[in-house]
Short mmCIF file of C-alpha atoms in Angstrom, two decimals:
data_model
loop_
_atom_site.label_atom_id
_atom_site.label_comp_id
_atom_site.label_asym_id
_atom_site.label_seq_id
_atom_site.Cartn_x
_atom_site.Cartn_y
_atom_site.Cartn_z
CA MET A 1 -9.82 -32.58 7.26
CA ASN A 2 -9.74 -29.88 4.58
CA LYS A 3 -12.06 -27.66 6.66
CA ILE A 4 -9.76 -27.94 9.69
CA ASN A 5 -6.79 -26.95 7.54
CA ASP A 6 -8.74 -23.90 6.24
CA ILE A 7 -9.54 -22.85 9.82
CA LEU A 8 -5.88 -23.17 10.85
CA VAL A 9 -4.74 -21.09 7.85
CA PHE A 10 -7.47 -18.52 8.65
CA ASN A 11 -6.40 -18.21 12.30
CA SER A 12 -2.70 -18.17 11.41
CA PHE A 13 -3.18 -15.36 8.90
CA TYR A 14 -5.11 -13.10 11.28
CA LYS A 15 -2.74 -13.79 14.16
CA GLN A 16 0.23 -12.85 11.97
CA LEU A 17 -1.56 -9.80 10.52
CA PHE A 18 -2.51 -8.33 13.88
CA LYS A 19 0.91 -9.12 15.33
CA LYS A 20 2.49 -7.05 12.54
CA LEU A 21 -0.08 -4.29 12.95
CA LEU A 22 0.35 -4.01 16.70
CA LEU A 23 3.48 -1.82 16.65
CA THR A 24 2.14 0.52 13.98
CA ALA A 25 -1.30 0.76 15.56
CA ALA A 26 0.26 1.45 18.98
CA LEU A 27 2.44 4.18 17.48
CA VAL A 28 -0.56 5.79 15.75
CA VAL A 29 -2.56 5.75 18.99
CA ILE A 30 0.33 7.22 21.00
CA ILE A 31 0.84 10.00 18.45
CA SER A 32 -2.89 10.73 18.37
CA LEU A 33 -3.07 10.87 22.17
CA SER A 34 -0.01 13.11 22.26
CA TYR A 35 -2.00 15.79 20.42
CA VAL A 36 -4.27 16.11 23.45
CA MET A 37 -1.22 16.62 25.64
CA LEU A 38 0.33 19.09 23.18
CA ALA A 39 -2.88 21.13 23.09
CA SER A 40 -2.80 21.50 26.88
CA LEU A 41 0.77 22.85 26.86
CA ASP A 42 1.45 26.52 26.42
CA ILE A 43 3.26 26.27 23.09
CA THR A 44 2.90 28.92 20.38
CA TYR A 45 0.98 28.15 17.20
CA PRO A 46 3.75 27.69 14.61
CA THR A 47 5.82 25.51 16.93
CA ILE A 48 3.00 23.13 17.78
CA SER A 49 2.00 22.74 14.12
CA TYR A 50 5.62 21.88 13.24
CA ILE A 51 5.60 19.24 15.97
CA ILE A 52 2.37 17.78 14.55
CA VAL A 53 3.89 17.65 11.05
CA VAL A 54 7.02 15.88 12.35
CA LEU A 55 4.87 13.36 14.21
CA ALA A 56 2.81 12.82 11.03
CA PHE A 57 6.03 12.11 9.09
CA ILE A 58 7.10 9.56 11.72
CA LYS A 59 3.69 7.91 11.62
CA THR A 60 3.74 7.84 7.81
CA PHE A 61 7.17 6.20 7.83
CA PHE A 62 5.89 3.42 10.09
CA ILE A 63 2.76 2.88 7.99
CA VAL A 64 4.84 2.70 4.78
CA ARG A 65 7.27 0.33 6.49
CA LEU A 66 4.39 -1.85 7.64
CA THR A 67 2.83 -1.86 4.19
CA PHE A 68 5.88 -2.60 2.08
CA ILE A 69 8.10 -4.69 4.29
CA GLN A 70 6.02 -6.58 6.82
CA LEU A 71 2.75 -7.02 4.99
CA SER A 72 4.37 -8.09 1.73
CA LYS A 73 5.56 -11.14 3.67
CA ILE A 74 1.99 -11.85 4.74
CA ILE A 75 0.68 -11.55 1.18
CA GLY A 76 3.52 -13.79 0.03
CA GLU A 77 2.30 -16.52 2.37
CA SER A 78 -1.45 -16.08 1.85
CA HIS A 79 -2.93 -15.57 -1.59
CA LYS A 80 -6.62 -15.50 -0.64
CA LEU A 81 -8.71 -12.55 -1.75
CA SER A 82 -10.39 -12.32 1.66
CA HIS A 83 -6.99 -11.97 3.36
CA VAL A 84 -5.85 -9.25 0.96
CA LEU A 85 -9.13 -7.34 1.36
CA THR A 86 -8.83 -7.56 5.14
CA LEU A 87 -5.27 -6.30 4.94
CA PHE A 88 -6.21 -3.29 2.84
CA GLY A 89 -9.31 -2.57 4.90
CA VAL A 90 -7.21 -2.37 8.06
CA LEU A 91 -4.61 -0.19 6.32
CA VAL A 92 -7.25 2.25 5.06
CA LEU A 93 -8.83 2.39 8.52
CA ILE A 94 -5.50 3.16 10.20
CA ILE A 95 -4.58 5.81 7.64
CA VAL A 96 -7.93 7.60 7.58
CA LEU A 97 -8.33 7.63 11.38
CA SER A 98 -4.76 8.70 12.08
CA PHE A 99 -4.88 11.58 9.60
CA SER A 100 -8.24 12.65 11.03
CA PHE A 101 -6.46 13.17 14.34
CA ASP A 102 -3.70 15.13 12.59
CA TYR A 103 -6.17 17.48 10.89
CA HIS A 104 -8.16 17.90 14.06
CA ALA A 105 -5.02 18.71 16.07
CA ILE A 106 -3.94 21.35 13.56
CA TYR A 107 -7.42 22.85 13.54
CA THR A 108 -7.51 22.88 17.33
CA THR A 109 -4.22 24.79 17.50
CA ASN A 110 -5.34 27.31 14.87
CA VAL A 111 -8.92 27.42 13.58
CA ASP A 112 -7.71 29.40 10.55
CA SER A 113 -5.69 26.38 9.34
CA PHE A 114 -8.67 25.03 7.37
CA LYS A 115 -11.53 26.59 5.47
CA THR A 116 -14.52 24.67 6.81
CA SER A 117 -18.14 25.07 7.83
CA LEU A 118 -17.20 24.61 11.50
CA THR A 119 -17.73 27.44 13.93
CA GLY A 120 -15.42 28.26 16.80
CA ASN A 121 -17.81 26.74 19.35
CA SER A 122 -18.39 23.40 17.55
CA SER A 123 -18.20 20.34 19.77
CA PHE A 124 -15.22 18.00 19.75
CA PHE A 125 -17.28 15.28 18.05
CA ARG A 126 -18.55 17.65 15.36
CA GLN A 127 -14.99 18.80 14.67
CA PHE A 128 -13.61 15.26 14.62
CA PHE A 129 -16.41 14.09 12.31
CA GLU A 130 -15.59 16.96 9.94
CA PHE A 131 -11.94 15.90 9.77
CA LEU A 132 -12.78 12.20 9.57
CA TYR A 133 -14.90 13.07 6.54
CA PHE A 134 -12.09 15.22 5.12
CA SER A 135 -9.53 12.46 5.64
CA LEU A 136 -11.70 9.90 3.87
CA ILE A 137 -12.33 12.30 0.96
CA THR A 138 -8.60 13.06 0.78
CA PHE A 139 -7.63 9.38 0.91
CA SER A 140 -10.00 8.60 -1.95
CA SER A 141 -8.67 11.62 -3.93
CA VAL A 142 -12.18 12.97 -4.48
CA GLY A 143 -11.63 16.42 -2.95
CA PHE A 144 -15.02 18.16 -2.90
CA GLY A 145 -13.51 21.45 -1.70
CA ASP A 146 -15.82 21.97 1.27
CA VAL A 147 -12.87 21.52 3.65
CA VAL A 148 -9.62 23.06 2.44
CA PRO A 149 -6.25 23.32 4.20
CA ILE A 150 -5.00 26.89 4.32
CA SER A 151 -1.91 26.63 6.54
CA VAL A 152 1.36 25.13 5.36
CA SER A 153 1.20 22.44 8.04
CA GLY A 154 -2.30 21.44 6.92
CA LYS A 155 -1.17 21.25 3.29
CA VAL A 156 1.89 19.16 4.18
CA ILE A 157 -0.22 16.64 6.09
CA VAL A 158 -2.72 16.45 3.20
CA MET A 159 0.19 15.74 0.84
CA LEU A 160 1.39 12.97 3.17
CA GLU A 161 -2.04 11.33 3.20
CA VAL A 162 -2.36 11.54 -0.60
CA LEU A 163 1.11 10.02 -1.06
CA LEU A 164 0.29 7.27 1.40
CA SER A 165 -2.97 6.47 -0.40
CA PHE A 166 -1.05 6.19 -3.68
CA PHE A 167 1.51 3.88 -2.05
CA VAL A 168 -1.23 1.61 -0.72
CA LEU A 169 -2.94 1.59 -4.13
CA ILE A 170 0.33 0.82 -5.95
CA PHE A 171 1.12 -1.92 -3.42
CA GLY A 172 -2.26 -3.49 -4.12
CA ILE A 173 -1.90 -3.29 -7.89
CA ALA A 174 1.64 -4.69 -7.77
CA ASN A 175 0.38 -7.75 -5.88
CA ILE A 176 -2.86 -8.31 -7.79
CA ASN A 177 -1.39 -11.18 -9.79
CA ARG A 178 -0.67 -13.08 -6.56
CA ILE A 179 -4.30 -13.07 -5.41
CA HIS A 180 -6.35 -16.24 -5.82
CA VAL A 181 -10.11 -16.26 -5.63
CA ASP A 182 -11.55 -19.31 -3.88
CA LYS A 183 -14.48 -20.89 -5.69
#
């Protein structure tokens, strides 16, 4: 009977988690796909980078809202370490991937926005991998210096990602006393 109860709690947690994540994940995907559309329009460089920064602010607001309002309810109901680790794993994945798209979009609009080893004729996948790497390094606050934002829009988006990583870290530390390890 105890095993059945554990399975029900397990399923309930993940159903609630992904229900809460659906809106934010959908917004992140829509914003990321909008960069492809923006790149095809004939908009001048500074204007398009301002649009990307505004979209990054909107996305950041929704991720912060998800983290502090919605997911605190989930942690309040489930105190298992595996649930908390899943929650933070999904948050890190969303943040790193979404900011990778932001960096790539800014680079696509102006290759001089970042100092990087990329050449002008690098493939889409090579460019995206470079900014996925940069986003992960930025999120972790390591900062090797091999990819550096030069434009104001690139620097603003880097600052947003760093602030968001601190918020997620602070949220985790603030709730550490509520986590129970199953033995």
